[in-house]
Amino acid sequence: MKPAAIPGLISGIEPGSPAEAAGIEAGDQLIEIDGQVPRDAVDVQFYGAGELVTVQLRKANGLMDVIEFEKDYDADLGLQFESATWDGIQLCNNNCFFCFLKGLPRGMRKSLYIKDDDYRLSFLHGNFVTLTNLTQDDWARLEEQRLSPLNVSVHASELGLRRKMLSNRTAPDVLEQLRRLGELGIQAHTQIVLCPGVNDGEHLDRSLADLAALHPIVQTISVVPVGASPKLEEWSLRKDGIEVATASPEYAAAVVQSVTAVQKASRKAFGRSVAQCSDEFYIRANIRVPGRIAYDGCPSTRTASVWSASFWMTGTALEASCAATRSTWKAVRLSSPRARWQHPFSPPSPRSSLR
């Protein structure tokens, strides 16, 4: 685990929140919430969800204080913490040849190099996890708190191939794990990082079919290209003997075709597309980004797999968080007859909205 933070240390208060109204301040420390000693921010949400909530604090001056809140059910107290996990971050026990961390240059901020694989961060922030490091205590907590949805990196549904990709001989069967999550009432957004020559072709078709068969436990299947940076390409070839390559236009078109077939079958069976291609595949294949129906209302927006489509649907809603997609939008403008406005964040007219 990554080293722990000070348990319950409050770093900020949400303006206009119940916590602000109660006089709680940054520097105070949360000791108990509804009679429970919280382990992390997940516990704060879980035990603080009721209409009547009692919290015990150690004020910055060392004095103890007890505050009772009366609020709407599931309304947030407004407490902010420097770290969401106070006992450290669960780290990844895999060694994927395509891990994007291996492709990062030196000299960036330290937090970017943390190889996290923590289901709590998946629930709170949308981080993708492999589920390979879950303990019995973790499963017990998932059963108690029903942390849903989780974002799960699958990559391949075949156990042997997935173990090879993760470089983890003891990785459990992810399909069995997803079924177990479903039994607990937990849904998942899944991801397949597509590595040419490894988990594509028949392997991709099988993974798509296996995951789609688990709907509605599996809410979405996002197929994304491997992030092939020069450093990652060199590392993977030298250390693992595997060539990490970017998708050619022909390759991207074949991927789109596979995913489109699953979308059509899923819409017929479930009334939803379920599977989605990353923007890059459409752009590389010079295929128009599909309409609204292909994205089921963009539930995978936070996985960054459908940002271009979400701009079609929401106009400027993602401008603040997606400023880095200007170059992507330039490519979309050039290849899509519907993209007739000039500024990448200018919304389309109602008549040009995708159906």
XYZ file of C-alpha atoms in Angstrom:
355
model
C 0.000 0.000 0.000
C 0.952 3.628 -0.511
C 1.728 5.283 2.883
C -1.298 6.341 4.895
C -2.671 9.824 5.480
C -3.747 11.186 8.863
C -7.097 9.435 9.480
C -10.073 11.764 9.252
C -8.087 14.988 8.867
C -10.433 17.507 7.245
C -8.761 19.589 4.539
C -11.736 21.691 3.476
C -15.457 22.319 3.771
C -17.936 22.503 0.898
C -19.475 26.000 0.787
C -23.123 26.014 1.796
C -22.918 22.490 3.209
C -24.255 21.195 6.552
C -20.646 20.990 7.769
C -20.086 24.695 7.085
C -23.327 25.593 8.852
C -22.194 23.562 11.868
C -18.895 25.442 12.107
C -16.605 22.567 11.151
C -13.279 23.848 9.843
C -10.254 22.639 7.946
C -7.796 21.145 10.415
C -10.518 19.457 12.461
C -10.310 15.668 12.631
C -13.269 13.328 12.202
C -13.138 10.655 14.919
C -16.523 8.937 14.641
C -19.575 9.133 12.417
C -22.804 7.566 13.635
C -20.873 5.531 16.188
C -18.426 4.123 13.628
C -14.724 4.886 13.285
C -14.374 5.698 9.566
C -11.570 4.052 7.630
C -11.789 6.364 4.619
C -14.031 8.711 2.664
C -16.193 5.786 1.557
C -17.156 5.128 5.177
C -17.967 8.817 5.625
C -20.409 8.607 2.713
C -21.860 5.288 3.852
C -22.362 6.017 7.547
C -23.264 9.649 6.896
C -26.078 8.901 4.470
C -28.929 8.940 6.992
C -31.270 11.777 7.894
C -29.939 11.980 11.471
C -26.153 11.762 11.721
C -23.921 12.293 14.748
C -20.227 13.058 14.297
C -17.456 13.295 16.860
C -14.609 15.676 16.075
C -11.265 16.623 17.504
C -10.995 20.337 16.878
C -7.775 21.902 15.684
C -7.220 23.200 19.245
C -7.395 19.643 20.612
C -10.862 19.885 22.183
C -13.479 17.225 21.411
C -16.858 18.165 19.945
C -20.032 16.240 19.086
C -22.371 17.559 16.384
C -25.770 16.209 15.376
C -26.971 16.738 11.802
C -30.532 16.601 10.529
C -30.580 16.520 6.734
C -32.088 14.902 3.680
C -31.279 11.241 3.202
C -28.055 10.737 1.214
C -27.253 14.471 1.315
C -23.511 15.008 1.639
C -22.169 16.536 4.845
C -19.656 18.583 2.865
C -16.463 17.277 4.469
C -13.354 17.248 2.290
C -10.224 15.221 2.969
C -6.694 15.502 1.636
C -6.792 11.800 0.812
C -9.799 9.574 0.165
C -8.054 6.585 1.759
C -6.492 6.933 5.202
C -4.839 3.523 5.466
C -2.908 3.934 2.233
C -3.773 3.073 -1.368
C -4.033 -0.522 -2.517
C -1.346 -0.971 -5.148
C -1.444 -3.078 -8.289
C 0.032 -6.578 -8.072
C 0.165 -7.027 -11.847
C 2.905 -6.218 -14.342
C 1.093 -5.486 -17.600
C 3.406 -5.001 -20.568
C 1.068 -2.253 -21.818
C 0.781 -0.345 -18.523
C 0.700 3.372 -19.300
C 2.855 4.095 -16.242
C 5.777 2.431 -18.012
C 5.413 4.991 -20.772
C 5.513 8.065 -18.563
C 8.608 10.256 -18.803
C 10.621 11.193 -15.752
C 10.182 14.410 -13.836
C 6.400 14.497 -13.543
C 4.495 14.890 -10.274
C 4.896 11.925 -7.940
C 1.207 11.048 -7.788
C 1.253 10.089 -11.486
C 3.635 7.224 -10.764
C 1.429 5.573 -8.127
C 0.370 2.199 -9.507
C -3.004 2.112 -7.772
C -5.498 -0.734 -8.014
C -7.919 0.263 -5.254
C -11.615 -0.557 -5.572
C -12.460 2.336 -3.252
C -10.935 4.816 -5.697
C -12.844 3.098 -8.479
C -16.092 3.764 -6.636
C -15.195 7.310 -5.599
C -13.303 8.606 -8.630
C -13.822 6.143 -11.483
C -10.322 4.625 -11.426
C -10.083 1.332 -13.286
C -9.187 -1.735 -11.215
C -8.372 -5.337 -12.133
C -9.885 -6.940 -8.981
C -6.823 -9.209 -8.728
C -5.825 -7.987 -5.252
C -9.173 -8.257 -3.449
C -9.030 -9.911 -0.030
C -11.850 -11.610 1.863
C -12.164 -8.433 3.934
C -12.566 -6.439 0.728
C -15.321 -8.743 -0.482
C -17.039 -8.512 2.911
C -16.991 -4.735 2.679
C -18.320 -4.793 -0.869
C -21.166 -6.976 0.362
C -21.917 -4.612 3.244
C -21.680 -1.311 1.396
C -22.687 -2.262 -2.167
C -20.136 0.051 -3.759
C -21.600 0.417 -7.232
C -20.665 0.908 -9.970
C -17.018 -0.138 -10.207
C -14.793 0.348 -13.257
C -13.066 -2.931 -14.103
C -10.135 -3.514 -16.457
C -10.851 -6.846 -18.148
C -8.711 -6.797 -21.325
C -9.545 -10.449 -22.059
C -12.234 -12.774 -20.750
C -10.107 -15.889 -21.349
C -8.355 -16.672 -18.077
C -5.042 -17.772 -19.589
C -4.784 -14.797 -21.926
C -5.719 -12.336 -19.197
C -3.093 -13.786 -16.868
C -0.542 -13.416 -19.647
C -1.490 -9.795 -20.265
C -1.400 -8.971 -16.553
C 1.785 -11.025 -15.994
C -0.042 -12.531 -13.026
C -0.230 -16.332 -12.869
C -2.695 -16.269 -9.976
C -5.152 -13.694 -11.330
C -8.690 -14.957 -10.650
C -11.325 -15.500 -13.325
C -12.703 -12.015 -13.935
C -16.015 -13.351 -15.261
C -16.589 -15.195 -11.984
C -15.675 -12.032 -10.088
C -18.135 -9.967 -12.124
C -20.868 -12.518 -11.430
C -20.037 -12.331 -7.738
C -20.313 -8.556 -7.844
C -23.693 -8.940 -9.491
C -24.854 -11.221 -6.681
C -23.960 -8.402 -4.280
C -25.985 -5.893 -6.280
C -22.901 -4.207 -7.749
C -22.656 -3.252 -11.423
C -19.518 -2.625 -13.463
C -18.254 -0.560 -16.362
C -15.614 -2.680 -18.076
C -12.658 -1.850 -20.275
C -10.636 -3.719 -22.862
C -7.280 -2.141 -23.715
C -6.730 -3.519 -27.191
C -3.177 -4.597 -28.001
C -2.680 -5.545 -31.675
C -1.732 -9.189 -32.066
C -2.517 -10.050 -28.439
C -6.174 -9.715 -27.415
C -7.772 -8.719 -30.712
C -9.504 -10.678 -33.463
C -11.229 -13.809 -32.141
C -10.099 -12.960 -28.607
C -11.832 -9.586 -28.790
C -14.998 -11.148 -30.192
C -15.061 -13.668 -27.343
C -14.433 -11.010 -24.692
C -17.212 -8.836 -26.098
C -19.637 -11.764 -26.174
C -18.734 -12.970 -22.671
C -19.091 -9.514 -21.139
C -22.276 -8.619 -23.008
C -23.799 -11.861 -21.725
C -23.326 -10.525 -18.186
C -25.534 -7.480 -18.776
C -26.985 -5.828 -16.683
C -24.161 -6.617 -14.232
C -21.825 -5.330 -16.932
C -23.302 -1.963 -17.843
C -20.753 -0.997 -20.492
C -17.806 -2.456 -22.382
C -15.335 0.184 -23.563
C -12.799 -0.913 -26.170
C -9.827 1.461 -26.126
C -6.461 1.421 -27.916
C -3.237 0.813 -26.069
C -1.481 4.090 -25.258
C 1.633 3.469 -27.315
C 4.251 6.052 -26.357
C 7.851 5.695 -27.604
C 9.045 4.847 -24.094
C 6.372 2.172 -23.612
C 7.101 0.682 -27.035
C 10.802 0.409 -26.191
C 10.157 -0.968 -22.699
C 7.638 -3.583 -23.821
C 9.820 -4.854 -26.646
C 12.975 -4.979 -24.516
C 11.506 -6.330 -21.274
C 8.555 -8.433 -22.452
C 9.377 -9.180 -26.074
C 5.997 -7.806 -27.158
C 5.566 -5.072 -29.744
C 3.125 -2.364 -28.697
C 1.768 -0.759 -31.846
C -0.805 1.880 -32.721
C -3.856 0.952 -34.757
C -3.748 1.340 -38.532
C -6.850 2.644 -40.352
C -7.680 -0.884 -41.540
C -7.211 -2.319 -38.056
C -9.362 0.402 -36.502
C -12.122 -0.250 -39.037
C -12.134 -3.956 -38.142
C -12.442 -3.105 -34.442
C -15.346 -0.756 -35.130
C -17.023 -3.519 -37.129
C -16.680 -6.019 -34.250
C -18.044 -3.589 -31.686
C -20.881 -2.473 -33.968
C -22.023 -6.086 -34.335
C -22.205 -6.457 -30.550
C -24.047 -3.146 -30.259
C -26.725 -4.296 -32.688
C -27.146 -7.651 -30.934
C -27.265 -5.974 -27.518
C -29.865 -3.422 -28.586
C -32.017 -6.279 -29.831
C -31.551 -8.316 -26.641
C -31.392 -5.608 -23.963
C -32.521 -2.367 -25.575
C -29.033 -0.923 -24.991
C -25.783 -0.900 -26.978
C -23.603 -1.929 -23.983
C -20.353 -1.995 -26.025
C -18.587 1.161 -27.183
C -15.489 2.027 -29.166
C -13.044 4.669 -28.110
C -13.056 7.820 -30.240
C -9.614 7.026 -31.640
C -10.834 3.979 -33.556
C -13.450 6.004 -35.446
C -11.000 8.806 -36.132
C -8.211 6.505 -37.333
C -10.630 4.563 -39.520
C -12.117 7.830 -40.869
C -15.547 6.613 -39.797
C -18.120 9.097 -38.557
C -18.678 9.003 -34.805
C -22.041 7.228 -34.378
C -25.237 8.724 -33.043
C -26.696 8.948 -29.572
C -28.192 5.458 -29.632
C -24.734 3.865 -29.770
C -23.748 5.368 -26.426
C -26.752 4.709 -24.173
C -26.646 8.294 -22.926
C -22.839 8.303 -22.508
C -22.485 6.388 -19.200
C -18.825 5.850 -20.106
C -17.983 9.564 -20.321
C -15.902 9.374 -17.158
C -13.816 6.596 -18.714
C -12.833 9.040 -21.503
C -13.902 6.574 -24.191
C -16.693 8.673 -25.704
C -15.709 12.298 -25.193
C -16.176 13.288 -28.825
C -19.693 11.877 -28.905
C -20.525 13.581 -25.639
C -19.630 16.931 -27.222
C -22.181 16.220 -29.924
C -24.811 15.620 -27.266
C -23.998 18.168 -24.586
C -22.361 21.075 -26.394
C -20.120 22.862 -23.887
C -20.836 20.699 -20.827
C -17.408 19.075 -20.820
C -15.381 22.129 -21.816
C -13.734 22.633 -18.436
C -12.586 19.039 -18.053
C -11.824 18.194 -21.659
C -9.730 21.101 -22.912
C -7.051 18.639 -23.987
C -9.316 17.216 -26.690
C -8.979 20.173 -29.081
C -6.702 18.215 -31.425
C -9.119 15.292 -31.374
C -11.969 17.607 -32.278
C -9.989 19.031 -35.152
C -9.743 15.518 -36.579
C -13.451 14.923 -36.010
C -14.319 18.206 -37.767
C -12.348 17.139 -40.806
C -13.889 13.676 -41.039
C -17.480 14.285 -40.000
C -20.060 16.052 -42.179
C -22.048 16.930 -39.067
C -19.219 18.913 -37.468
C -19.855 22.243 -39.198
C -18.960 24.657 -36.433
C -15.428 25.997 -36.223
C -14.636 26.172 -32.517
C -14.209 22.749 -30.894
C -16.380 23.781 -27.949
C -19.146 25.542 -29.860
C -22.378 23.558 -29.555
C -24.173 22.270 -32.638
C -27.538 23.682 -33.554
C -30.563 21.650 -32.435
C -31.137 20.559 -36.028
C -27.684 19.018 -36.291
C -27.835 17.035 -33.032
C -27.227 13.337 -33.437
C -30.183 11.038 -33.135
